[in-house]
mmCIF file of C-alpha atoms in Angstrom:
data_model
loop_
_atom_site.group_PDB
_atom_site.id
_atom_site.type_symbol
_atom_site.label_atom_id
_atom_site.label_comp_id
_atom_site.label_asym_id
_atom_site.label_seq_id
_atom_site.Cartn_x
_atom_site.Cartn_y
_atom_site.Cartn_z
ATOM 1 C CA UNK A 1 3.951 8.068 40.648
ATOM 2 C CA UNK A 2 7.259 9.838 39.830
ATOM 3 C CA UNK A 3 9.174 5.973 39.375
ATOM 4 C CA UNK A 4 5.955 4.905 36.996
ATOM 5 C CA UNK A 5 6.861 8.172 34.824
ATOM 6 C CA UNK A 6 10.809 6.603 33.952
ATOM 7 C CA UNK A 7 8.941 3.712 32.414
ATOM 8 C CA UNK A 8 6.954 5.458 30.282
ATOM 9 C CA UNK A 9 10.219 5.014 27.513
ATOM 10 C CA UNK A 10 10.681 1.640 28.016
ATOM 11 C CA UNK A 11 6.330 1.352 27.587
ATOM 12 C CA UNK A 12 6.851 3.508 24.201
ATOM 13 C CA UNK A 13 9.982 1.276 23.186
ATOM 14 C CA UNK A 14 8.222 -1.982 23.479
ATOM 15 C CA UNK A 15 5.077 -0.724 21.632
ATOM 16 C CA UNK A 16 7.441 0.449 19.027
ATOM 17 C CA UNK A 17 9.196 -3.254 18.800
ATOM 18 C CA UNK A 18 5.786 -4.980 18.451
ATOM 19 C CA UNK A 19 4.213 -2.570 15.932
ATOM 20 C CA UNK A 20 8.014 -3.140 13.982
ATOM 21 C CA UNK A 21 8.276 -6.891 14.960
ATOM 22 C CA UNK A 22 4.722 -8.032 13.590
ATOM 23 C CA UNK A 23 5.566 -6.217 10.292
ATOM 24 C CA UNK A 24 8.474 -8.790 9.626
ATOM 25 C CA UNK A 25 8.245 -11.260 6.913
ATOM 26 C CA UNK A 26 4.862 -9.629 5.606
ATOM 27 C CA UNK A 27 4.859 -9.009 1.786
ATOM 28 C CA UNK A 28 4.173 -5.373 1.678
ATOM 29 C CA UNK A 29 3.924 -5.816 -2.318
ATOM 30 C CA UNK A 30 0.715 -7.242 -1.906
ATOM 31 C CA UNK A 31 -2.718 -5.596 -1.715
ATOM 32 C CA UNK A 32 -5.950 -6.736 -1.441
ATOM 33 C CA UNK A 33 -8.406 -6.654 -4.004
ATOM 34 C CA UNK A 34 -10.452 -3.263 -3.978
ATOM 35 C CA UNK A 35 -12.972 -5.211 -5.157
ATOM 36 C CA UNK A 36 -13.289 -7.720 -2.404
ATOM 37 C CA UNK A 37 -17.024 -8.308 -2.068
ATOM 38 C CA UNK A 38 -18.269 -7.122 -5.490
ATOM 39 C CA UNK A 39 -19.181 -8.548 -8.649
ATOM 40 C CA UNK A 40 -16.801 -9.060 -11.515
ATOM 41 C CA UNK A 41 -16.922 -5.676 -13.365
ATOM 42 C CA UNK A 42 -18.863 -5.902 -16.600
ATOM 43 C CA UNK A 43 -16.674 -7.037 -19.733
ATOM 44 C CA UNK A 44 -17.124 -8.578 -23.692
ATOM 45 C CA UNK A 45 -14.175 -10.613 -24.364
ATOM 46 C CA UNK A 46 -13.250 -12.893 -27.006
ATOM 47 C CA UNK A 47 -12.298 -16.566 -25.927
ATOM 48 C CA UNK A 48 -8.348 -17.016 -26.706
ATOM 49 C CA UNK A 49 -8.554 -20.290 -28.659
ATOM 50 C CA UNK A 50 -11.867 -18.951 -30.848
ATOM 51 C CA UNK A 51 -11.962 -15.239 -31.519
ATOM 52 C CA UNK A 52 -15.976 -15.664 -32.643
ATOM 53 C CA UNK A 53 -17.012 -16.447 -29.596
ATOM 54 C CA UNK A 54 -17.803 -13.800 -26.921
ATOM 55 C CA UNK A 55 -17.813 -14.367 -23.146
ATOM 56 C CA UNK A 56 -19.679 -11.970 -20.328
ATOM 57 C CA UNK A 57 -19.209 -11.566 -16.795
ATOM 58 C CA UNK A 58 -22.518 -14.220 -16.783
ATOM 59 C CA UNK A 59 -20.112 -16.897 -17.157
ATOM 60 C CA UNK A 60 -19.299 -16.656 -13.401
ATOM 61 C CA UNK A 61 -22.436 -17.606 -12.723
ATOM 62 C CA UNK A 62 -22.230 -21.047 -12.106
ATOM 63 C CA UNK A 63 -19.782 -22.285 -9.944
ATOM 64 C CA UNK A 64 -16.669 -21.466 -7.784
ATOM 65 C CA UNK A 65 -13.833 -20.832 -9.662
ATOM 66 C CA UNK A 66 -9.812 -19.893 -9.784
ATOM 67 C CA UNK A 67 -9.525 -17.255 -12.256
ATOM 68 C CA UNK A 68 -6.255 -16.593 -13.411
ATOM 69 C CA UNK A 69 -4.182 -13.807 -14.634
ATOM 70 C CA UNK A 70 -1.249 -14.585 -16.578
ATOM 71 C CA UNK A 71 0.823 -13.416 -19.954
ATOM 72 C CA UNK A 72 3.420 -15.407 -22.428
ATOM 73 C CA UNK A 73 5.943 -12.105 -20.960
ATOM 74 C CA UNK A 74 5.447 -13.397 -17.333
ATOM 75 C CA UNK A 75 8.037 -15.557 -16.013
ATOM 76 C CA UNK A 76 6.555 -16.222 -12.972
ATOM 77 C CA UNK A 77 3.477 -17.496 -15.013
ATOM 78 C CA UNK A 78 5.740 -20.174 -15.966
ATOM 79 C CA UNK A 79 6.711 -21.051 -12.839
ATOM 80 C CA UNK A 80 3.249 -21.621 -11.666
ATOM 81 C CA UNK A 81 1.851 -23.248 -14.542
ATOM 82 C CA UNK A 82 2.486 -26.587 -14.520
ATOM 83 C CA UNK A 83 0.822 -26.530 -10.355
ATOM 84 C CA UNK A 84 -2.266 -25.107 -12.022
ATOM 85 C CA UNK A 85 -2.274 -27.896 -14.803
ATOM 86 C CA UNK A 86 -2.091 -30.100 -11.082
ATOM 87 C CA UNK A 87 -4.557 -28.310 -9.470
ATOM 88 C CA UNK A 88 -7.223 -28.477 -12.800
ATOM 89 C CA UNK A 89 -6.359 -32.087 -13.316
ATOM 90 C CA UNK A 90 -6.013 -33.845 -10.132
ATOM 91 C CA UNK A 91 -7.823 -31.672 -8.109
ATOM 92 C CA UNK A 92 -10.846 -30.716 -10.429
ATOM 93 C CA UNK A 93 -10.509 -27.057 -9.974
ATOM 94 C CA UNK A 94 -12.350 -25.283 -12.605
ATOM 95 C CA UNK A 95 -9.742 -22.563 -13.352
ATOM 96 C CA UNK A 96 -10.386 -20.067 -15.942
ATOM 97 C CA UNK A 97 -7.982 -18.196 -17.338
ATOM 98 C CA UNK A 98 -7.673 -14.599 -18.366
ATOM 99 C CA UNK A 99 -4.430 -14.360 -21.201
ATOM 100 C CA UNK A 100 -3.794 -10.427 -20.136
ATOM 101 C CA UNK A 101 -1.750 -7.685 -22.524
ATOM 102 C CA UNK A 102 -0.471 -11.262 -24.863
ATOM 103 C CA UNK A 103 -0.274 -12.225 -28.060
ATOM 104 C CA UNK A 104 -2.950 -14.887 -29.228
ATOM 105 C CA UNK A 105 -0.192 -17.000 -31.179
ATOM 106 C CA UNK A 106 2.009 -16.791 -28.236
ATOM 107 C CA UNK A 107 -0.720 -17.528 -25.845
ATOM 108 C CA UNK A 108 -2.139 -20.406 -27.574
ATOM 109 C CA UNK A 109 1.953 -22.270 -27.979
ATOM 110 C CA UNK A 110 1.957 -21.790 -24.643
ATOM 111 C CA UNK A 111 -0.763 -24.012 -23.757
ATOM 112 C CA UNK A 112 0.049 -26.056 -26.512
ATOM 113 C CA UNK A 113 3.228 -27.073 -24.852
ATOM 114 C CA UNK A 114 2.950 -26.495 -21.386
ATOM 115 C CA UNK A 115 -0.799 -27.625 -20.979
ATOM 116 C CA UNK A 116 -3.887 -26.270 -21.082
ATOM 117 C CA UNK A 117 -5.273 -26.188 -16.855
ATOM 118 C CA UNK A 118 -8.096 -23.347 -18.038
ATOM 119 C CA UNK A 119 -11.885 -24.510 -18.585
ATOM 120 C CA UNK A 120 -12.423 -21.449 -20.279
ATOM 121 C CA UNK A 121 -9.796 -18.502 -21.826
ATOM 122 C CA UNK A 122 -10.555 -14.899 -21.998
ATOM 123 C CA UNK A 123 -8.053 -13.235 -24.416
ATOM 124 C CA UNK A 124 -7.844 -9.665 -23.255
ATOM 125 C CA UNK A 125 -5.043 -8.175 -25.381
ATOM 126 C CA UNK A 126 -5.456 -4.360 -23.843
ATOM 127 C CA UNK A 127 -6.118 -5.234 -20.437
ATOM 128 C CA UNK A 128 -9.487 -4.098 -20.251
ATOM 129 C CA UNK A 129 -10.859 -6.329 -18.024
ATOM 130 C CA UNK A 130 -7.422 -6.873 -16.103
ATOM 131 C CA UNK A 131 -7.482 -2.666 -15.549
ATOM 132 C CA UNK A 132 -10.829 -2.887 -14.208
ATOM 133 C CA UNK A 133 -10.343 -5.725 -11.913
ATOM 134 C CA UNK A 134 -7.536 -3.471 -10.575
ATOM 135 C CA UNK A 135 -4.573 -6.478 -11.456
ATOM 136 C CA UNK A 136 -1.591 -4.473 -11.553
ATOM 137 C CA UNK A 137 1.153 -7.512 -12.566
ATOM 138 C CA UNK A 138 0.938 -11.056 -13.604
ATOM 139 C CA UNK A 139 0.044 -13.433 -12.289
ATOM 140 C CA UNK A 140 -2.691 -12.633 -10.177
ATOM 141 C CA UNK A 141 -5.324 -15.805 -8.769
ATOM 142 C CA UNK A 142 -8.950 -14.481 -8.328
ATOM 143 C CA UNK A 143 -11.432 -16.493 -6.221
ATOM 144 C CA UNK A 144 -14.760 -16.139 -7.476
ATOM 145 C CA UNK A 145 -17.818 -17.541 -6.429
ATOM 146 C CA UNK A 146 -20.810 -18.708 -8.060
ATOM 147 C CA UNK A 147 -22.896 -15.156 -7.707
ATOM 148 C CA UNK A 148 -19.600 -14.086 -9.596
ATOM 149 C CA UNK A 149 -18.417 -12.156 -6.484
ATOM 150 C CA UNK A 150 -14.866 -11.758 -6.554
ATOM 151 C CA UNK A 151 -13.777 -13.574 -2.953
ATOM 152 C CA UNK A 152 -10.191 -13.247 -2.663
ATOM 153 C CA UNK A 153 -6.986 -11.887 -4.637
ATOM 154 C CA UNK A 154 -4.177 -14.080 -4.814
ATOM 155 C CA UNK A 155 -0.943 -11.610 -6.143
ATOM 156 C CA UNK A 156 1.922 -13.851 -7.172
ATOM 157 C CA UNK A 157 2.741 -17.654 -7.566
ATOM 158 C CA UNK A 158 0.003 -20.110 -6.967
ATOM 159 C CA UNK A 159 2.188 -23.048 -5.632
ATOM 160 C CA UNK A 160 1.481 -25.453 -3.251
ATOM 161 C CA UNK A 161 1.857 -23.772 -0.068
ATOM 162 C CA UNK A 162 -0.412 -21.132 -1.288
ATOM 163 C CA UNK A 163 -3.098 -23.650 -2.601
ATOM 164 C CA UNK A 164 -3.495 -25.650 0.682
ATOM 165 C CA UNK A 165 -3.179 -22.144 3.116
ATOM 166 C CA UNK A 166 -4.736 -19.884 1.122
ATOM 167 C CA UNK A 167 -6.803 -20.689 -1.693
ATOM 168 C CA UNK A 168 -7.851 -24.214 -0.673
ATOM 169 C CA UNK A 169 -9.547 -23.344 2.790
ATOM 170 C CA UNK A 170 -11.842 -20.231 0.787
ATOM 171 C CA UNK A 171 -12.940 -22.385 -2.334
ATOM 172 C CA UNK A 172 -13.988 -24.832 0.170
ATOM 173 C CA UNK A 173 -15.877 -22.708 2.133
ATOM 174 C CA UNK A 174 -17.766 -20.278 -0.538
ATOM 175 C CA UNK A 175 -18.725 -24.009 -2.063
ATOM 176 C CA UNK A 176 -20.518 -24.346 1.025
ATOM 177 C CA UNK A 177 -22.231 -21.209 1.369
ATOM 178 C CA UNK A 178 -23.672 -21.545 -2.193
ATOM 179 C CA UNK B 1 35.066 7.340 -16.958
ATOM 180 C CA UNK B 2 34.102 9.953 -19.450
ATOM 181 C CA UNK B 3 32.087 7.098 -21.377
ATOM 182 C CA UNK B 4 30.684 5.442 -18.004
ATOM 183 C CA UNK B 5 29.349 9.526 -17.293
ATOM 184 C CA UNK B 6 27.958 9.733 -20.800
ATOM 185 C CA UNK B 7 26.121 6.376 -20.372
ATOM 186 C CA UNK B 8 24.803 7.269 -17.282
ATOM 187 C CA UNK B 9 23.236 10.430 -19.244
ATOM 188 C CA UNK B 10 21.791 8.843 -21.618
ATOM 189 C CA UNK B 11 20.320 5.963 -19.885
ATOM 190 C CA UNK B 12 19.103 8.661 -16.804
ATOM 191 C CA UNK B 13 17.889 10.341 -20.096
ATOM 192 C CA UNK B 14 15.785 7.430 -21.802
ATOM 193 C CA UNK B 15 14.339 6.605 -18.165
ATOM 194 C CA UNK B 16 13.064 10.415 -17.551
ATOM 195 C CA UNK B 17 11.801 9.934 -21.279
ATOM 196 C CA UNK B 18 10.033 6.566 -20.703
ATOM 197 C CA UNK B 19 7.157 7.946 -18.286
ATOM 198 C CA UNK B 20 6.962 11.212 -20.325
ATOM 199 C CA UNK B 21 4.260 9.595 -23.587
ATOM 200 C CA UNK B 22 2.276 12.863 -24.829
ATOM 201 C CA UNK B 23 -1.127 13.135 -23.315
ATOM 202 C CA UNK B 24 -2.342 15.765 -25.402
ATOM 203 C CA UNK B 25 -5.104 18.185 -23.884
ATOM 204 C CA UNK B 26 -6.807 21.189 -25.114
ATOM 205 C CA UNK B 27 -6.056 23.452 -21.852
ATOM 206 C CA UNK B 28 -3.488 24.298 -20.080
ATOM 207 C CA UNK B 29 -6.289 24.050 -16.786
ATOM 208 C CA UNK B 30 -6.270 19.822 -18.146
ATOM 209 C CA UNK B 31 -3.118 19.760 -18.412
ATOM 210 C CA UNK B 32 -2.886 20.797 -14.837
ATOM 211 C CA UNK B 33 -5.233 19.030 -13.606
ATOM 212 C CA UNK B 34 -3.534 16.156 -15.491
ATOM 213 C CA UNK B 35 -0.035 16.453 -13.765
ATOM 214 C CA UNK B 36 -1.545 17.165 -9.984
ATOM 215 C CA UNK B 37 -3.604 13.751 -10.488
ATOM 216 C CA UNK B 38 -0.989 11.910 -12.193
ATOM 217 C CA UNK B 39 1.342 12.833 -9.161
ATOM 218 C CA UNK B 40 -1.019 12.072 -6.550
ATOM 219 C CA UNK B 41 -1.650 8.630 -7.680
ATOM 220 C CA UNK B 42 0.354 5.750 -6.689
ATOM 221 C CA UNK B 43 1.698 3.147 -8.526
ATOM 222 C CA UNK B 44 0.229 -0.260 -7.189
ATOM 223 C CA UNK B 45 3.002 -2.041 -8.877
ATOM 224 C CA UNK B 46 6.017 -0.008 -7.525
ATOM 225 C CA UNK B 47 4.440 1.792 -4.770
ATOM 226 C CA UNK B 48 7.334 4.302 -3.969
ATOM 227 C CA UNK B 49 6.844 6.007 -7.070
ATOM 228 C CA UNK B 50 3.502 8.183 -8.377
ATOM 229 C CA UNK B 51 1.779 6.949 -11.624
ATOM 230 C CA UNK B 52 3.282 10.457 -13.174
ATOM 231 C CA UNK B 53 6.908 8.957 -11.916
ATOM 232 C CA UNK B 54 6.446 4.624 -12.991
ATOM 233 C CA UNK B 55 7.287 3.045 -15.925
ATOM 234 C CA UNK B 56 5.363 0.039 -14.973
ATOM 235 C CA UNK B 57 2.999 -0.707 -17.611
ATOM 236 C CA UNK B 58 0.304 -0.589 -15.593
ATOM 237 C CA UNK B 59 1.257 3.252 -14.713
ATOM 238 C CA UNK B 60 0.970 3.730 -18.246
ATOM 239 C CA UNK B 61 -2.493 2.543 -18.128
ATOM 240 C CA UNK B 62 -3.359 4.675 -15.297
ATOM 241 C CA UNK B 63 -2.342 7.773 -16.997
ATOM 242 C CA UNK B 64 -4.008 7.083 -19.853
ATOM 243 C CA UNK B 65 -7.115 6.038 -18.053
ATOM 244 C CA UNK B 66 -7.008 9.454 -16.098
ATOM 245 C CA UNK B 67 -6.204 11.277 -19.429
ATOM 246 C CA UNK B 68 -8.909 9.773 -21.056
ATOM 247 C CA UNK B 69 -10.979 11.002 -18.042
ATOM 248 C CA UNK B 70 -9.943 14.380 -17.861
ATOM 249 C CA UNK B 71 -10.773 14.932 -21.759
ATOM 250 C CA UNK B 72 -14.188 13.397 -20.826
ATOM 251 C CA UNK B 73 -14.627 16.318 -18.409
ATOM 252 C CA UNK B 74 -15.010 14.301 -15.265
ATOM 253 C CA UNK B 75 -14.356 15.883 -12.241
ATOM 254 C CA UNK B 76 -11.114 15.023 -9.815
ATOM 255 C CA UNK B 77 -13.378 13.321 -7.121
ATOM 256 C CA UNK B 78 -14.540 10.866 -9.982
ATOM 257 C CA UNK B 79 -11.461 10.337 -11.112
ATOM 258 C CA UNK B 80 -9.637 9.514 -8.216
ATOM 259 C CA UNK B 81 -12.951 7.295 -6.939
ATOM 260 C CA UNK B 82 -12.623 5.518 -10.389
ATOM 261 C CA UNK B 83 -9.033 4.706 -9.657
ATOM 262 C CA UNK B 84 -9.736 3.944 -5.805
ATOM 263 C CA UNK B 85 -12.628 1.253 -6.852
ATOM 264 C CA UNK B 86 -9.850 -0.245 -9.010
ATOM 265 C CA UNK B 87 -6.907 -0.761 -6.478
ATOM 266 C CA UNK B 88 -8.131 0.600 -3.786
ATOM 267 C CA UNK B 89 -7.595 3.620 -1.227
ATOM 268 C CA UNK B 90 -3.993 2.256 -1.551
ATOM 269 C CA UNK B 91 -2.981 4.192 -4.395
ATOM 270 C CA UNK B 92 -4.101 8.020 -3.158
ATOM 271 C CA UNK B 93 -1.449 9.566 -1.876
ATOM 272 C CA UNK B 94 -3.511 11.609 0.390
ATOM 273 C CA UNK B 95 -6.341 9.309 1.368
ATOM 274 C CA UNK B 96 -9.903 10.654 2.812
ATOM 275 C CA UNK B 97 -10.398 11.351 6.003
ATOM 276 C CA UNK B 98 -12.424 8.524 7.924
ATOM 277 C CA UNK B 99 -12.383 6.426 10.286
ATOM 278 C CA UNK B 100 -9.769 4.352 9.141
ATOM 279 C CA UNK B 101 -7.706 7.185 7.782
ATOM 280 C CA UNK B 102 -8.238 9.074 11.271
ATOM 281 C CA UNK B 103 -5.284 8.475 12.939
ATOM 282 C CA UNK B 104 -2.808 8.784 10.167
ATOM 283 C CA UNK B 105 -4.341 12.120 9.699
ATOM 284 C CA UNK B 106 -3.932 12.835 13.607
ATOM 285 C CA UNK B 107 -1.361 11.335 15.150
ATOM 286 C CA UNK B 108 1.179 14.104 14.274
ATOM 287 C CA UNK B 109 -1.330 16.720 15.592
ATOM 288 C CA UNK B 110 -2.332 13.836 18.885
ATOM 289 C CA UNK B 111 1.799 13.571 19.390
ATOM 290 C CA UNK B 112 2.205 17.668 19.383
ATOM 291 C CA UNK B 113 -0.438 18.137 21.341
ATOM 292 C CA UNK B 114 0.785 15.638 24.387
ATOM 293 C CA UNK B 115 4.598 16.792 23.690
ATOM 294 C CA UNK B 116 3.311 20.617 24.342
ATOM 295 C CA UNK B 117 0.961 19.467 27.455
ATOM 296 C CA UNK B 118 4.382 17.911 28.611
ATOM 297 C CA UNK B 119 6.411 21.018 28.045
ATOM 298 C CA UNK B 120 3.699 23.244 29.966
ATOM 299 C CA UNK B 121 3.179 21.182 33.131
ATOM 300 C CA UNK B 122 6.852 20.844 33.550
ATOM 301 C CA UNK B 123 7.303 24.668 33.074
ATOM 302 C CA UNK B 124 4.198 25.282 35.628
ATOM 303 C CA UNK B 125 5.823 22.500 38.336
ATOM 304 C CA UNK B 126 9.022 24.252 38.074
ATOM 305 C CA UNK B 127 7.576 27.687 38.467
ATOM 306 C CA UNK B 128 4.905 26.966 41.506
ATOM 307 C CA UNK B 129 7.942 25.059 43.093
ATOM 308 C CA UNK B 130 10.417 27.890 42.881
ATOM 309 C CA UNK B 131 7.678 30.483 44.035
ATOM 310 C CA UNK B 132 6.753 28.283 47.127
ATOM 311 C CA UNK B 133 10.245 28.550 47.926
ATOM 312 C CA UNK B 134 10.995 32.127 47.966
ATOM 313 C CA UNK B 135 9.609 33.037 51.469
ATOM 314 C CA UNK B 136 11.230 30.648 53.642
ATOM 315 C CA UNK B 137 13.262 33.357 55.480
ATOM 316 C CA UNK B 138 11.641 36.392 56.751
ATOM 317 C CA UNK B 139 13.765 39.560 56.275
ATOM 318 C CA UNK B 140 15.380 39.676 59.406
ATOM 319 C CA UNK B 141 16.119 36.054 59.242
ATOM 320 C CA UNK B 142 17.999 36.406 56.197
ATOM 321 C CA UNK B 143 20.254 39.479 57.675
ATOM 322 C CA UNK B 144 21.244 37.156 60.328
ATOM 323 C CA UNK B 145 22.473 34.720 58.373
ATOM 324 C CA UNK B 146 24.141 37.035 55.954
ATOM 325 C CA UNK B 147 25.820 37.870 59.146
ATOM 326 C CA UNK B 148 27.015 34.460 60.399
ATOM 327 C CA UNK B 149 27.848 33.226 56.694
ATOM 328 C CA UNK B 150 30.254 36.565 56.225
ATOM 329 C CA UNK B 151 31.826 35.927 59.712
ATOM 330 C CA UNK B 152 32.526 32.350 58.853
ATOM 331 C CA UNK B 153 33.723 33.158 55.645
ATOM 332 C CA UNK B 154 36.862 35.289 56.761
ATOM 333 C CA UNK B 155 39.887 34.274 55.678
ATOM 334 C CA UNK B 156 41.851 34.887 59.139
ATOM 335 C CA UNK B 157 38.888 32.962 61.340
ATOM 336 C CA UNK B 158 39.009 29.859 59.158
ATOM 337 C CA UNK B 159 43.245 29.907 59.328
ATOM 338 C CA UNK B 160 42.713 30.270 62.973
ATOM 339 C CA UNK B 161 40.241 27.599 63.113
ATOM 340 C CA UNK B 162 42.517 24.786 61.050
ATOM 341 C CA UNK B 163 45.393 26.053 63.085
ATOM 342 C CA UNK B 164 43.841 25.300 66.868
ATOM 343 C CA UNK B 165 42.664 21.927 65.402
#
């Protein structure tokens, strides 16, 4: 009894290494989606190419889709741009896009140049909808599916890695459930 | 160096002043209210900081949010829950107590607890073992071997004894 006490440290030292060790590598920057689960909050934005024209959270109602966060002031949006123009044109992924805290002239140059991946563009100059989807930096990748749940969050660079681990895998899957 | 200290100043200055955009309200009670929130929030983008701390733009939008919120009148529960359905129970700095949240709440207490359970049943092992030993000799027992010990412990009876060996 007394020799099973002196291990008791060692015990405690080893829990302490795997608590430490499986915390290695993990991106603490990014959190999951409070909204995992729920429907897209309620919004009324203009579309970025035609200010007339008004979209609601009904136009999730359809289909699985990437929705996109991203901003002409994000240079990480840059960097995953031109996989999302892949992704929308060789892969058929209806991405939409949501232009957050930009400037319309900016935004639309942008897509002039770079490409256009988005089926759809919400232009939400104050962050509105961005604020109550909780995205707290650009660019985030929402997975929504065709209730217009909100799925999965994707904070951070959609490259290729991340589209055949992470995003690939779900959209496949809530495509089957509905 | 006296520029480089003067820089410093100014820029330490500008950042203390970045955070610091007037949210007007009517009572010193909101304006309370106001700064306790603001501080107890956490910035989702920078996480080591509170919203009332950030200059992350979306901390900016989470103060305003909550200012706009306190002006409404709403209370801090539905404040904080209107923040929490946002980004989640991530960003209170003191989250609810539940089942989740239990054992962050506890384990100080839990780790206390077991360290002063420790502390006691060595104290009581120590004491029961030095009382069990007290009686070994009787009385007379003992004054016998007071006896013997002082004998042996002569000076002239242990020179004798090295000498005859």
């Amino acid at each position: 009894m007394r020799r099973f006490l002196l291990f008791i440290p060692l015990l405690l030292a080893v829990a302490l290494g795997v608590v430490l060790f499986a915390g290695i590598g993990k991106d603490t920057s990014a959190l999951e989606s409070a909204l995992i689960d729920d429907p897209v909050p309620a919004f009324e934005l203009a579309s970025l190419e035609d200010p007339h024209k008004i979209y609601r959270a009904d136009v999730f109602q359809d289909k699985v889709v990437l929705l996109n966060v991203w901003g002409t002031w994000c240079p990480s949006c840059r960097v995953e741009h031109s996989e999302l123009v892949r992704l929308a044109t060789e892969e058929g992924v209806p991405i939409y896009g949501l232009n957050y805290k930009d400037n319309r002239d900016a935004a639309l140059e942008w897509l002039n140049n770079l490409g256009n991946p988005y089926e759809l563009s919400l232009f939400d100059p104050q962050g509105t909808l961005g604020f109550d989807l909780g995205v707290y930096g650009a660019p985030e990748t929402y997975i929504i599916d065709g209730e217009g749940i909100v799925r999965y969050r994707h904070v951070g660079v959609v490259d290729r890695k991340v589209w055949t681990e992470e995003l690939e895998p779900r959209i496949r899957q809530y495509r089957e459930e509905s | 160096m006296r520029e480089f200290l003067l820089i410093s100043l100014l820029l330490l200055g500008g950042l203390a002043h970045a955070a610091s955009e007037s949210y007007p309200l009517d009572s010193e009670a909101e304006r309370e209210r106001f700064n306790t929130l603001t501080s107890e929030l956490r910035c989702p983008k920078c996480q080591n900081q509170s919203i009332a701390d950030s200059n992350a733009p979306i901390a900016s939008d989470m103060r305003a949010e909550v200012h706009r919120l306190v002006q409404q009148g709403e209370s801090n529960e539905a404040i904080m829950e209107a923040m929490t359905s946002r980004f989640g129970e991530f960003v209170r700095y003191k989250p609810e107590l539940d089942q989740r949240t239990f054992l962050l709440w506890f384990t100080p207490l839990i780790v206390v607890v077991i360290g002063v359970a420790a502390v006691a049943l060595v104290v009581v092992r120590s004491r029961r073992a030095s009382s069990e030993n007290e009686p070994v000799l009787s009385e007379t027992d003992r004054r016998k071997v007071d006896g013997w010990l002082s004998e042996n412990a002569s000076p002239s009876d242990n020179d004798e004894a090295q000498g005859r060996s």
